[in-house]
Coordinates of C-alpha atoms and ligand atoms in Angstrom, one line a residue:
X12 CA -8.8 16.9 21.8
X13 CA -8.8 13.4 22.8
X14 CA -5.8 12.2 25.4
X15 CA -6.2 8.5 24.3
X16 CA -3.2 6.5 23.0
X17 CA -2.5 5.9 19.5
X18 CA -2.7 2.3 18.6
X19 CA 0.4 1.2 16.5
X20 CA 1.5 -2.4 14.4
X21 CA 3.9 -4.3 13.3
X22 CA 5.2 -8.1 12.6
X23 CA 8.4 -7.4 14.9
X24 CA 10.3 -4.8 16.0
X25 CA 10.4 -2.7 12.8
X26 CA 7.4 -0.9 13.7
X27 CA 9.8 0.6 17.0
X28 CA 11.4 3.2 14.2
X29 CA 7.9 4.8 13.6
X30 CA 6.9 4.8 17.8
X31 CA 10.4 6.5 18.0
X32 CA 9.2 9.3 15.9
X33 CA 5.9 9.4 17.5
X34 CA 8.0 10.3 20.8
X35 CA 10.3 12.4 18.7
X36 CA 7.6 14.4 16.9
X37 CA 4.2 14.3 19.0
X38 CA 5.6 14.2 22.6
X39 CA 2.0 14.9 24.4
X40 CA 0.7 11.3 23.0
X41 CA 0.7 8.5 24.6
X42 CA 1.0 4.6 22.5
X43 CA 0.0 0.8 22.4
X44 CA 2.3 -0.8 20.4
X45 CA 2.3 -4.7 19.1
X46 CA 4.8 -6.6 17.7
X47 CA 3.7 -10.2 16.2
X48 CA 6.9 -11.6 16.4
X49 CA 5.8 -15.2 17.2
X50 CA 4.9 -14.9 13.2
X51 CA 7.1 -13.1 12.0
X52 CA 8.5 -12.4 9.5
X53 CA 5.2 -11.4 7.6
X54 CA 7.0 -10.2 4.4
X55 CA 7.4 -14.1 2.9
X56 CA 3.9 -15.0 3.9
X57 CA 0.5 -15.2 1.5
X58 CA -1.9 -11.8 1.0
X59 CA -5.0 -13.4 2.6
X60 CA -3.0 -14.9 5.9
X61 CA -1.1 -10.8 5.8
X62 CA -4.4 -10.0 5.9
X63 CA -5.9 -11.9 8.6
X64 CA -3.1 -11.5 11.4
X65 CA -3.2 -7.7 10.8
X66 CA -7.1 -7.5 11.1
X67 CA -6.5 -9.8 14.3
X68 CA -3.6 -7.3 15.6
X69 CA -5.9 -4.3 14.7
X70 CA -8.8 -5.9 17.1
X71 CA -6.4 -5.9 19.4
X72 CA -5.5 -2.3 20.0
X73 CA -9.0 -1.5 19.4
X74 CA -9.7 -3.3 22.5
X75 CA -7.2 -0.9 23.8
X76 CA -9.3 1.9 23.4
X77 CA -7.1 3.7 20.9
X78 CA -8.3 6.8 18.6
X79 CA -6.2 5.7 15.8
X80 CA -4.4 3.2 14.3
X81 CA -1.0 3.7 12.5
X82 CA 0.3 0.1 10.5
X83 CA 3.8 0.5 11.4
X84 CA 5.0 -1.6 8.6
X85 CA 5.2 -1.6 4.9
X86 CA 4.4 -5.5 4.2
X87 CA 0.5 -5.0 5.5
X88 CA -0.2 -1.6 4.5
X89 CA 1.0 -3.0 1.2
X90 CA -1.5 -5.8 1.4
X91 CA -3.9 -5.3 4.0
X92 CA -4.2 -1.8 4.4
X93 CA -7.0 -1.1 1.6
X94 CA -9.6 -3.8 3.3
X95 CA -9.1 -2.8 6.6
X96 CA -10.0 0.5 6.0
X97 CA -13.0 -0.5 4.6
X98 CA -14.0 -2.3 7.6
X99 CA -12.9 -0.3 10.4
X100 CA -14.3 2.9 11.4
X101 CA -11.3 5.0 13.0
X102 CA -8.6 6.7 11.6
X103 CA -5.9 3.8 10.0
X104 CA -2.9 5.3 8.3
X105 CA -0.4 3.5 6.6
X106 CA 3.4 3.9 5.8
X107 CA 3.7 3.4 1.9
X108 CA 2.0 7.5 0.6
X109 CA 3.9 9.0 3.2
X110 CA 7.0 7.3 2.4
X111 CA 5.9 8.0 -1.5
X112 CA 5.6 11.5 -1.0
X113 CA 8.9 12.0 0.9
X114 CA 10.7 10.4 -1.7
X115 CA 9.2 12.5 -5.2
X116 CA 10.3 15.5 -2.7
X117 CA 14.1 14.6 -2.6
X118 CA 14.4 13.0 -5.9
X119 CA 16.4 14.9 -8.6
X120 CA 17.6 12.1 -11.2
X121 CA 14.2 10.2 -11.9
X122 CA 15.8 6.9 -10.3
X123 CA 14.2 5.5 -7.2
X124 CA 14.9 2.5 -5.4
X125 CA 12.7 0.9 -3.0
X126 CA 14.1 -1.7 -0.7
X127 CA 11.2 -3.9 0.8
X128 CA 10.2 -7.6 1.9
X129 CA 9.1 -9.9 -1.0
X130 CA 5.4 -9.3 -0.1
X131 CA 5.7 -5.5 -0.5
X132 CA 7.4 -5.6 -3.6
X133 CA 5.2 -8.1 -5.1
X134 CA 2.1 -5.9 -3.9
X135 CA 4.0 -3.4 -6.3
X136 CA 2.5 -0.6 -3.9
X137 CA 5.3 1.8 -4.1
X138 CA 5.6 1.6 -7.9
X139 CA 2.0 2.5 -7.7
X140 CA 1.9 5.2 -5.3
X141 CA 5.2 6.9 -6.9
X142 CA 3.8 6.8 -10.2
X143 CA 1.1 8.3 -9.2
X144 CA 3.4 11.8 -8.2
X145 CA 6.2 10.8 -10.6
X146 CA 4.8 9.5 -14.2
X147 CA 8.3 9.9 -15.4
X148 CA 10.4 8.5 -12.6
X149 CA 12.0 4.8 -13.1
X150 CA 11.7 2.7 -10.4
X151 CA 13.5 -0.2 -9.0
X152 CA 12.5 -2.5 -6.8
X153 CA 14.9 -4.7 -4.5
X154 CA 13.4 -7.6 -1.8
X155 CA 16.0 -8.0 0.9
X156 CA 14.4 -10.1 3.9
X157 CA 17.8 -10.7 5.0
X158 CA 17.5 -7.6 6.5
X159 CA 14.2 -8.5 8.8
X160 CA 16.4 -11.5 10.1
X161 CA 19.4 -9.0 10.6
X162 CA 17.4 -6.7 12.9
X163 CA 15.5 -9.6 14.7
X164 CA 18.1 -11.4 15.8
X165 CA 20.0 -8.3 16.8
X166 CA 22.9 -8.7 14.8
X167 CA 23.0 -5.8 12.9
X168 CA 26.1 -4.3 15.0
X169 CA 28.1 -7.8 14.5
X170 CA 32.0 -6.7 12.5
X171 CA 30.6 -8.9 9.5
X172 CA 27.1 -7.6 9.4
X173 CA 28.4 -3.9 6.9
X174 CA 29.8 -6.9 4.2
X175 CA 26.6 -8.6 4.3
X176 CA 24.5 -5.2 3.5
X177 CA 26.8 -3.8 0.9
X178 CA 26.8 -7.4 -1.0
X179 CA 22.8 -7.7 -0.6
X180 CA 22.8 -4.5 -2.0
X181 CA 24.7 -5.6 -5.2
X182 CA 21.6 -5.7 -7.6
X183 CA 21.6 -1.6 -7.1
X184 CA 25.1 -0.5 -8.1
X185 CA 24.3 -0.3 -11.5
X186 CA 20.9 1.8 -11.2
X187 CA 22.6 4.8 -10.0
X188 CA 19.6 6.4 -7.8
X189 CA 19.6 9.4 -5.8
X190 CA 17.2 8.1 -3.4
X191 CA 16.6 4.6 -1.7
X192 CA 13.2 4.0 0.3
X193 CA 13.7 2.1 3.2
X194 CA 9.9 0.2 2.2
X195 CA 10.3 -2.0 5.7
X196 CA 9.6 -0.9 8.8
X197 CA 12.9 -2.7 10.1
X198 CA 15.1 -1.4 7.9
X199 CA 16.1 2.5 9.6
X200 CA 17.8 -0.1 12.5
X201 CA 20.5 -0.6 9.6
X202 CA 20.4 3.2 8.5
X203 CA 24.0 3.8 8.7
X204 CA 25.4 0.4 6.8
X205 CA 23.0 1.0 3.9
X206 CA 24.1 4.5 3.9
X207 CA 27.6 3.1 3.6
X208 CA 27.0 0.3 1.2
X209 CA 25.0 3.1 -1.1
X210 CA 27.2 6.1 -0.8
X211 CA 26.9 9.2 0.7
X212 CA 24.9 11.0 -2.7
X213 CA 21.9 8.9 -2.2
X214 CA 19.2 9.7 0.2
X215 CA 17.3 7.3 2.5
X216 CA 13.6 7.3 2.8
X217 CA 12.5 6.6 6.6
X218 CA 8.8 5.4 5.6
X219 CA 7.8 5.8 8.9
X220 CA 9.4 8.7 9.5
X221 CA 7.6 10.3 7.1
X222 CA 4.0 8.8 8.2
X223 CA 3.7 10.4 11.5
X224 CA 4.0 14.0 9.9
X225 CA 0.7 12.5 8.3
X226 CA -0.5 11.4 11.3
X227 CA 0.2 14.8 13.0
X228 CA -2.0 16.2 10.1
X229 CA -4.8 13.7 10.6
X230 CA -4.5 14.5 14.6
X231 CA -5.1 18.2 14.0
X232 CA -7.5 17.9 10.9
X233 CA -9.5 15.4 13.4
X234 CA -9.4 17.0 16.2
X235 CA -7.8 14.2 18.4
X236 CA -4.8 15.6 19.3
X237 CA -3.8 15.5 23.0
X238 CA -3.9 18.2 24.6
X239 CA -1.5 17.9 28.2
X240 CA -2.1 14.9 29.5
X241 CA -1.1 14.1 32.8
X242 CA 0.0 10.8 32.4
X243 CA 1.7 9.9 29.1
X244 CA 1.9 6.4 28.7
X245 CA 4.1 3.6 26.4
X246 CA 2.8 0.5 26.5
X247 CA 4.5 -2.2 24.5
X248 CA 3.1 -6.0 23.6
X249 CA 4.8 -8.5 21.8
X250 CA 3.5 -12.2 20.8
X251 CA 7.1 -13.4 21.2
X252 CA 9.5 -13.2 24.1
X253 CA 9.6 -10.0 25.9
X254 CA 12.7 -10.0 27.3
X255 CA 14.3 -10.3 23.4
X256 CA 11.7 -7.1 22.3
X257 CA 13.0 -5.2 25.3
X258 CA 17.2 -5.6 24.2
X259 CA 16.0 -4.3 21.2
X260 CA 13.6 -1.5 22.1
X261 CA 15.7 -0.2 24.9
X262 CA 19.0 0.1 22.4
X263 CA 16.9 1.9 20.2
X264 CA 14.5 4.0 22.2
X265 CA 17.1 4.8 24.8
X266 CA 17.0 6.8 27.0
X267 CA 13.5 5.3 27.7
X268 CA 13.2 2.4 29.9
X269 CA 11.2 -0.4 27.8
X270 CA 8.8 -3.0 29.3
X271 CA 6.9 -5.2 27.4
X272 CA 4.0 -7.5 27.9
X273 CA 3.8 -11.5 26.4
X274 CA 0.6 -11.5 24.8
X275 CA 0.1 -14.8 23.4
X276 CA -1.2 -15.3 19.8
X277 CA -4.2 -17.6 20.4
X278 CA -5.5 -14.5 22.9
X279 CA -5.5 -12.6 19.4
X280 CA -7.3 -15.2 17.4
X281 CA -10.2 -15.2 20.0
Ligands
DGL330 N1 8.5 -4.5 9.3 C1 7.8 -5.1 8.2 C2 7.6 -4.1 7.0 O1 7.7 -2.9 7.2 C3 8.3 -6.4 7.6 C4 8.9 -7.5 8.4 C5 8.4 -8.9 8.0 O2 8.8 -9.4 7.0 O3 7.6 -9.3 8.8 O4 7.4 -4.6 6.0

């Protein structure tokens, strides 16, 4: 057993979907989440500069003495995962096999979508990874960053924002999948007006819903589950401004009171 927190990432406030299952699914454990959102968005950026902010973020909630590390979003475990775990030496799980796996499940017509940001689909991890369980499947790939900005700025409850969703969407219609992967760590915050814009016959993929049953496995399989702690603890850091993370977080992880912490980006680099 090990009552330490489980360290999780992400460039914004995407990476909130997968700490709301961690409360959801593995109560006793405690969390350090960061958010990077002074440079966000991530999922327009180069490999090699994905790559060094998430090594930077990762040092970071080492420093916080966590026992594992989850990469709450799709756009570095597409790029940077691989490296880092070569470098690191605690548990690191991603959100792209999980997602991968959850999707092949579902799946009845051999037509998957993956909805992503232009750095994940580029990567072409998913296409990999469901290849890899589904030779036969076809897959199509569909970069919407609109949708980071959506979520960010908190306008994804606006009258105009379900018109916006359905026409970025467009490029789908004709593919006629049964299930769309929601590849972004952002995207579960527009569940419902994808689920619209798609129809009711297709299923959505939570990626990072489906990552912490993998990181419930790894907690058991470890041995680092917690086992009663007395005091279970949240703690949220973002590089941006706190009081914008907290409207967020505390709309979407209500009923629990959110506070979060400035932690300035050249504190990272250092
Ligand atoms: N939440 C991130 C993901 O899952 C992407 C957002 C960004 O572009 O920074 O890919």
């Amino acid at each position: 057993m090990d009552n330490r927190p489980i360290g999780l990432l992400d460039s914004g406030v995407g990476g909130l979907t997968v700490v709301k299952e961690v409360l959801r699914q593995l109560p006793n454990e405690s969390t350090v989440f960061i958010g990077d959102q002074a440079r966000l968005p991530y999922g327009t950026r180069q490999p090699e500069q994905i790559v060094r902010f998430t090594r930077q973020l990762v040092h970071f909630l080492q420093a916080q003495n966590v026992k594992m590390i989850v990469i709450a979003c799709n756009t570095a475990t597409a790029t940077a995962l691989p490296i880092l775990k070569q470098e690191l030496n605690i548990p690191i799980i991603g959100v792209i096999d999980s997602g991968s796996r959850a999707a092949v499940q579902v799946n009845k017509n051999q037509k998957i979508a993956v909805i992503a940001t232009p750095a994940t689909i580029k990567a072409h991890a998913y296409q990999q990874a469901l290849l890899k369980l589904a030779p036969t499947a076809q897959i199509k790939g569909l970069a919407t960053p609109e949708f980071v900005t959506m979520v960010e700025r908190n306008q994804y409850q606006s009258s105009s924002s379900q018109e916006i969703v359905t026409q970025i969407l467009q490029p789908l219609r004709t593919f006629s999948m049964d299930t769309l992967i929601l590849g972004c760590t952002h995207f579960p915050l527009l569940g419902p007006l994808i689920q619209q814009a798609v129809g009711s016959n297709v299923h959505l993929i939570d990626a990072g819903a489906a990552a912490v049953q993998a990181v419930h496995t790894q907690l058991q399989q470890l041995n680092l589950a917690a086992v009663q702690p007395e005091l279970i603890q949240h703690q949220y850091y973002t590089t941006g401004d706190p009081r914008q993370f907290e409207e967020i977080a505390n709309d979407w992880l209500a009923p629990q009171h959110i506070h979060a912490r400035h932690i300035d980006v050249e504190e990272l680099k250092s």
